[in-house]
Amino acid sequence: MSFVTLQNQEIPYTITFKKNKNTYFRFLHNGTIQINASKRQSLSDIIKYMELHDKVFLLKRSKVMNIPKKNSDIYLFWGKEYHVILVENATDILFAENQVLLPINIVDQKNSVLAKFEKAQMLEYINQLHQEYINNPYIKLQNVKYKTNYTTSRHGSCNAKTRIIHINTNLIHYDKQFTKYVYLHEICHLNEQNHQAPFYDLLAKLLPNHKTLKQQLKQIYHN
């Protein structure tokens, strides 16, 4: 294990040189930066690059470290804590009071099952939001398509031309009000692509407390 100093912090990293055209950085839950480096670049150049972009690296590292881990004994689902119980020969994920029963006892399989479950649950809630706002006079939701995927870079995105909205599946670990905030934020981009006054005026009509939710989400997601 090696270390690089970023803003007076000793950050662990591992590095493997491969036949890549470019160098790729992966941020792990344990705080380590995993580097798949191009043989065209020297270690000193890679270190200099990390030091030059220290704020970006520390922010991405913090995001990943603070996303709830699926391997933990505690599972967060829509902001509520459940104790993980592994059950053999089961076929479904079941919630019972403060417990979640998972139908497998191999970590990788558990992650696969949970990922499928989380994406389905997220899309179900997004469709509920769609029905809630389908007749809202301020927005038009016809022909909108929704997708959900895991990402550490943003909570959501909107392509106004294709009318496709992506929502970060990781939001399923937090209270539903935050997914609703992200959903409405992206929906507003169908009308207003930039974060100018008309965008925020529209968002305020749909969600008057959007500023509070934005700040709360920032605090719980990064800290």
Short mmCIF file of C-alpha atoms in Angstrom, two decimals:
data_model
loop_
_atom_site.label_atom_id
_atom_site.label_comp_id
_atom_site.label_asym_id
_atom_site.label_seq_id
_atom_site.Cartn_x
_atom_site.Cartn_y
_atom_site.Cartn_z
CA MET A 1 0.00 0.00 0.00
CA SER A 2 1.33 3.44 -0.95
CA PHE A 3 0.21 6.92 0.10
CA VAL A 4 -0.19 10.30 -1.56
CA THR A 5 -0.55 13.56 0.38
CA LEU A 6 -3.62 15.58 -0.64
CA GLN A 7 -4.35 18.71 1.40
CA ASN A 8 -2.28 17.40 4.31
CA GLN A 9 -4.12 14.06 4.28
CA GLU A 10 -2.32 10.76 3.72
CA ILE A 11 -4.49 8.98 1.15
CA PRO A 12 -3.80 5.28 0.42
CA TYR A 13 -3.62 4.12 -3.15
CA THR A 14 -2.78 1.04 -5.18
CA ILE A 15 -1.50 1.19 -8.73
CA THR A 16 -1.28 -1.28 -11.57
CA PHE A 17 0.27 -0.41 -14.91
CA LYS A 18 -1.61 -1.84 -17.88
CA LYS A 19 -1.79 -1.46 -21.63
CA ASN A 20 -4.44 1.23 -21.25
CA LYS A 21 -4.42 4.28 -23.47
CA ASN A 22 -5.48 6.35 -20.46
CA THR A 23 -5.15 6.15 -16.68
CA TYR A 24 -8.29 5.42 -14.66
CA PHE A 25 -9.00 6.13 -10.98
CA ARG A 26 -11.45 4.11 -8.91
CA PHE A 27 -12.50 5.19 -5.41
CA LEU A 28 -13.14 2.34 -2.99
CA HIS A 29 -15.38 2.28 0.10
CA ASN A 30 -12.37 1.83 2.40
CA GLY A 31 -10.85 5.12 1.23
CA THR A 32 -8.27 3.64 -1.09
CA ILE A 33 -7.79 5.04 -4.59
CA GLN A 34 -7.28 2.21 -7.06
CA ILE A 35 -5.31 3.32 -10.11
CA ASN A 36 -5.25 1.41 -13.38
CA ALA A 37 -2.43 3.29 -15.03
CA SER A 38 -1.26 3.56 -18.59
CA LYS A 39 2.28 2.38 -19.18
CA ARG A 40 2.76 5.61 -21.11
CA GLN A 41 2.64 7.59 -17.86
CA SER A 42 5.15 7.62 -15.03
CA LEU A 43 4.23 7.29 -11.37
CA SER A 44 5.54 10.81 -10.70
CA ASP A 45 3.26 12.27 -13.39
CA ILE A 46 0.25 10.46 -11.92
CA ILE A 47 1.06 11.72 -8.42
CA LYS A 48 1.43 15.28 -9.74
CA TYR A 49 -1.93 14.98 -11.46
CA MET A 50 -3.58 13.86 -8.21
CA GLU A 51 -1.96 16.68 -6.26
CA LEU A 52 -3.02 19.24 -8.87
CA HIS A 53 -6.63 18.04 -8.66
CA ASP A 54 -6.62 17.32 -4.93
CA LYS A 55 -10.01 18.91 -4.22
CA VAL A 56 -11.73 16.80 -6.88
CA PHE A 57 -10.06 13.60 -5.68
CA LEU A 58 -10.94 14.22 -2.02
CA LEU A 59 -14.55 15.03 -2.90
CA LYS A 60 -15.01 11.87 -4.98
CA ARG A 61 -13.32 9.81 -2.28
CA SER A 62 -15.63 11.26 0.37
CA LYS A 63 -18.73 10.54 -1.71
CA VAL A 64 -17.89 6.87 -2.17
CA MET A 65 -16.85 6.33 1.45
CA ASN A 66 -20.16 7.72 2.70
CA ILE A 67 -22.49 5.79 0.44
CA PRO A 68 -24.07 3.06 2.60
CA LYS A 69 -22.40 -0.28 1.87
CA LYS A 70 -24.54 -3.23 0.82
CA ASN A 71 -22.10 -5.55 2.60
CA SER A 72 -22.88 -4.00 5.98
CA ASP A 73 -24.94 -5.68 8.69
CA ILE A 74 -27.16 -2.59 8.52
CA TYR A 75 -29.13 -1.87 5.37
CA LEU A 76 -30.70 1.53 4.74
CA PHE A 77 -33.91 1.52 2.72
CA TRP A 78 -35.72 4.82 2.13
CA GLY A 79 -33.99 6.27 5.19
CA LYS A 80 -34.86 3.47 7.62
CA GLU A 81 -32.30 1.07 9.13
CA TYR A 82 -32.78 -2.69 8.83
CA HIS A 83 -30.62 -5.44 10.28
CA VAL A 84 -29.49 -7.84 7.55
CA ILE A 85 -30.45 -11.50 8.03
CA LEU A 86 -29.15 -14.00 5.45
CA VAL A 87 -31.60 -16.80 4.67
CA GLU A 88 -30.79 -19.94 2.69
CA ASN A 89 -33.18 -21.43 0.13
CA ALA A 90 -35.30 -18.28 0.00
CA THR A 91 -36.42 -16.61 -3.23
CA ASP A 92 -37.46 -13.08 -2.24
CA ILE A 93 -36.21 -10.12 -0.25
CA LEU A 94 -38.50 -9.63 2.73
CA PHE A 95 -38.80 -6.80 5.26
CA ALA A 96 -39.96 -7.66 8.78
CA GLU A 97 -40.11 -4.84 11.31
CA ASN A 98 -36.45 -3.75 11.63
CA GLN A 99 -34.99 -6.67 9.67
CA VAL A 100 -34.40 -7.40 6.00
CA LEU A 101 -34.20 -11.06 4.98
CA LEU A 102 -31.89 -11.70 2.05
CA PRO A 103 -32.21 -14.98 0.10
CA ILE A 104 -28.51 -15.73 -0.27
CA ASN A 105 -25.36 -16.13 1.76
CA ILE A 106 -22.69 -15.17 -0.76
CA VAL A 107 -21.69 -11.51 -0.76
CA ASP A 108 -21.40 -11.04 -4.52
CA GLN A 109 -24.75 -12.69 -5.11
CA LYS A 110 -26.28 -10.57 -2.37
CA ASN A 111 -25.08 -7.44 -4.10
CA SER A 112 -26.52 -8.61 -7.40
CA VAL A 113 -29.90 -9.39 -5.87
CA LEU A 114 -29.99 -6.10 -3.99
CA ALA A 115 -29.04 -4.11 -7.07
CA LYS A 116 -31.91 -5.62 -9.05
CA PHE A 117 -34.29 -5.03 -6.13
CA GLU A 118 -33.15 -1.42 -5.59
CA LYS A 119 -33.47 -0.47 -9.26
CA ALA A 120 -36.96 -1.93 -9.42
CA GLN A 121 -38.02 -0.11 -6.24
CA MET A 122 -36.55 3.16 -7.46
CA LEU A 123 -38.34 2.94 -10.81
CA GLU A 124 -41.57 2.09 -9.03
CA TYR A 125 -41.33 5.22 -6.90
CA ILE A 126 -40.36 7.38 -9.89
CA ASN A 127 -43.44 6.13 -11.73
CA GLN A 128 -45.52 7.07 -8.69
CA LEU A 129 -44.08 10.58 -8.87
CA HIS A 130 -44.83 10.66 -12.59
CA GLN A 131 -48.49 9.90 -11.88
CA GLU A 132 -48.55 12.50 -9.11
CA TYR A 133 -47.39 15.26 -11.45
CA ILE A 134 -48.78 14.10 -14.80
CA ASN A 135 -51.58 16.67 -14.67
CA ASN A 136 -49.58 19.50 -13.11
CA PRO A 137 -50.19 22.70 -15.10
CA TYR A 138 -46.57 23.88 -14.89
CA ILE A 139 -44.89 20.89 -16.55
CA LYS A 140 -45.52 18.41 -19.35
CA LEU A 141 -44.55 14.80 -18.66
CA GLN A 142 -45.72 13.23 -21.91
CA ASN A 143 -43.19 10.90 -23.55
CA VAL A 144 -40.74 11.14 -20.66
CA LYS A 145 -38.60 8.05 -20.08
CA TYR A 146 -36.94 7.21 -16.77
CA LYS A 147 -33.77 5.29 -16.05
CA THR A 148 -31.92 4.59 -12.83
CA ASN A 149 -28.27 3.69 -12.31
CA TYR A 150 -25.62 3.82 -9.62
CA THR A 151 -23.30 6.81 -9.79
CA THR A 152 -21.10 8.84 -7.46
CA SER A 153 -20.98 11.92 -9.66
CA ARG A 154 -24.53 13.28 -9.57
CA HIS A 155 -27.99 12.66 -8.15
CA GLY A 156 -29.76 12.88 -11.47
CA SER A 157 -29.60 14.13 -15.04
CA CYS A 158 -31.98 15.23 -17.77
CA ASN A 159 -31.69 15.15 -21.54
CA ALA A 160 -34.34 17.60 -22.69
CA LYS A 161 -34.03 16.56 -26.35
CA THR A 162 -34.57 12.83 -25.80
CA ARG A 163 -36.73 13.48 -22.71
CA ILE A 164 -34.79 10.85 -20.76
CA ILE A 165 -34.26 11.39 -17.05
CA HIS A 166 -31.73 9.42 -14.99
CA ILE A 167 -32.04 9.13 -11.22
CA ASN A 168 -29.19 7.86 -9.02
CA THR A 169 -30.21 4.49 -7.54
CA ASN A 170 -28.13 5.24 -4.42
CA LEU A 171 -30.86 7.69 -3.35
CA ILE A 172 -32.92 4.67 -2.30
CA HIS A 173 -30.92 4.63 0.95
CA TYR A 174 -32.31 8.03 1.99
CA ASP A 175 -35.74 9.41 2.79
CA LYS A 176 -38.09 9.53 -0.21
CA GLN A 177 -38.37 13.30 0.00
CA PHE A 178 -34.83 13.60 -1.40
CA THR A 179 -35.62 11.44 -4.43
CA LYS A 180 -38.69 13.58 -4.98
CA TYR A 181 -36.53 16.71 -4.86
CA VAL A 182 -34.06 15.27 -7.41
CA TYR A 183 -36.93 14.08 -9.63
CA LEU A 184 -38.58 17.50 -9.71
CA HIS A 185 -35.22 19.22 -10.21
CA GLU A 186 -34.60 17.14 -13.33
CA ILE A 187 -38.19 17.49 -14.53
CA CYS A 188 -37.78 21.26 -14.47
CA HIS A 189 -34.87 20.90 -16.89
CA LEU A 190 -37.35 19.73 -19.52
CA ASN A 191 -38.57 23.34 -19.57
CA GLU A 192 -35.47 25.22 -18.47
CA GLN A 193 -32.08 23.74 -19.35
CA ASN A 194 -30.01 26.26 -17.37
CA HIS A 195 -29.96 27.09 -13.67
CA GLN A 196 -31.27 30.59 -14.18
CA ALA A 197 -34.10 32.43 -12.43
CA PRO A 198 -36.90 30.84 -14.55
CA PHE A 199 -35.66 27.37 -13.57
CA TYR A 200 -35.76 28.10 -9.84
CA ASP A 201 -39.10 29.88 -10.16
CA LEU A 202 -40.55 26.73 -11.71
CA LEU A 203 -38.95 24.45 -9.12
CA ALA A 204 -40.34 26.64 -6.31
CA LYS A 205 -43.85 26.23 -7.72
CA LEU A 206 -43.49 22.45 -7.68
CA LEU A 207 -41.53 22.16 -4.44
CA PRO A 208 -41.52 25.28 -2.22
CA ASN A 209 -38.95 23.81 0.23
CA HIS A 210 -36.47 22.74 -2.47
CA LYS A 211 -33.65 24.86 -1.00
CA THR A 212 -33.95 23.15 2.40
CA LEU A 213 -34.03 19.69 0.83
CA LYS A 214 -31.01 20.48 -1.33
CA GLN A 215 -28.99 21.52 1.70
CA GLN A 216 -30.11 18.52 3.77
CA LEU A 217 -29.27 16.11 0.95
CA LYS A 218 -25.84 17.67 0.59
CA GLN A 219 -25.17 17.20 4.29
CA ILE A 220 -26.32 13.59 4.64
CA TYR A 221 -24.86 12.43 1.32
CA HIS A 222 -21.35 13.81 1.85
CA ASN A 223 -20.92 13.78 5.65
#
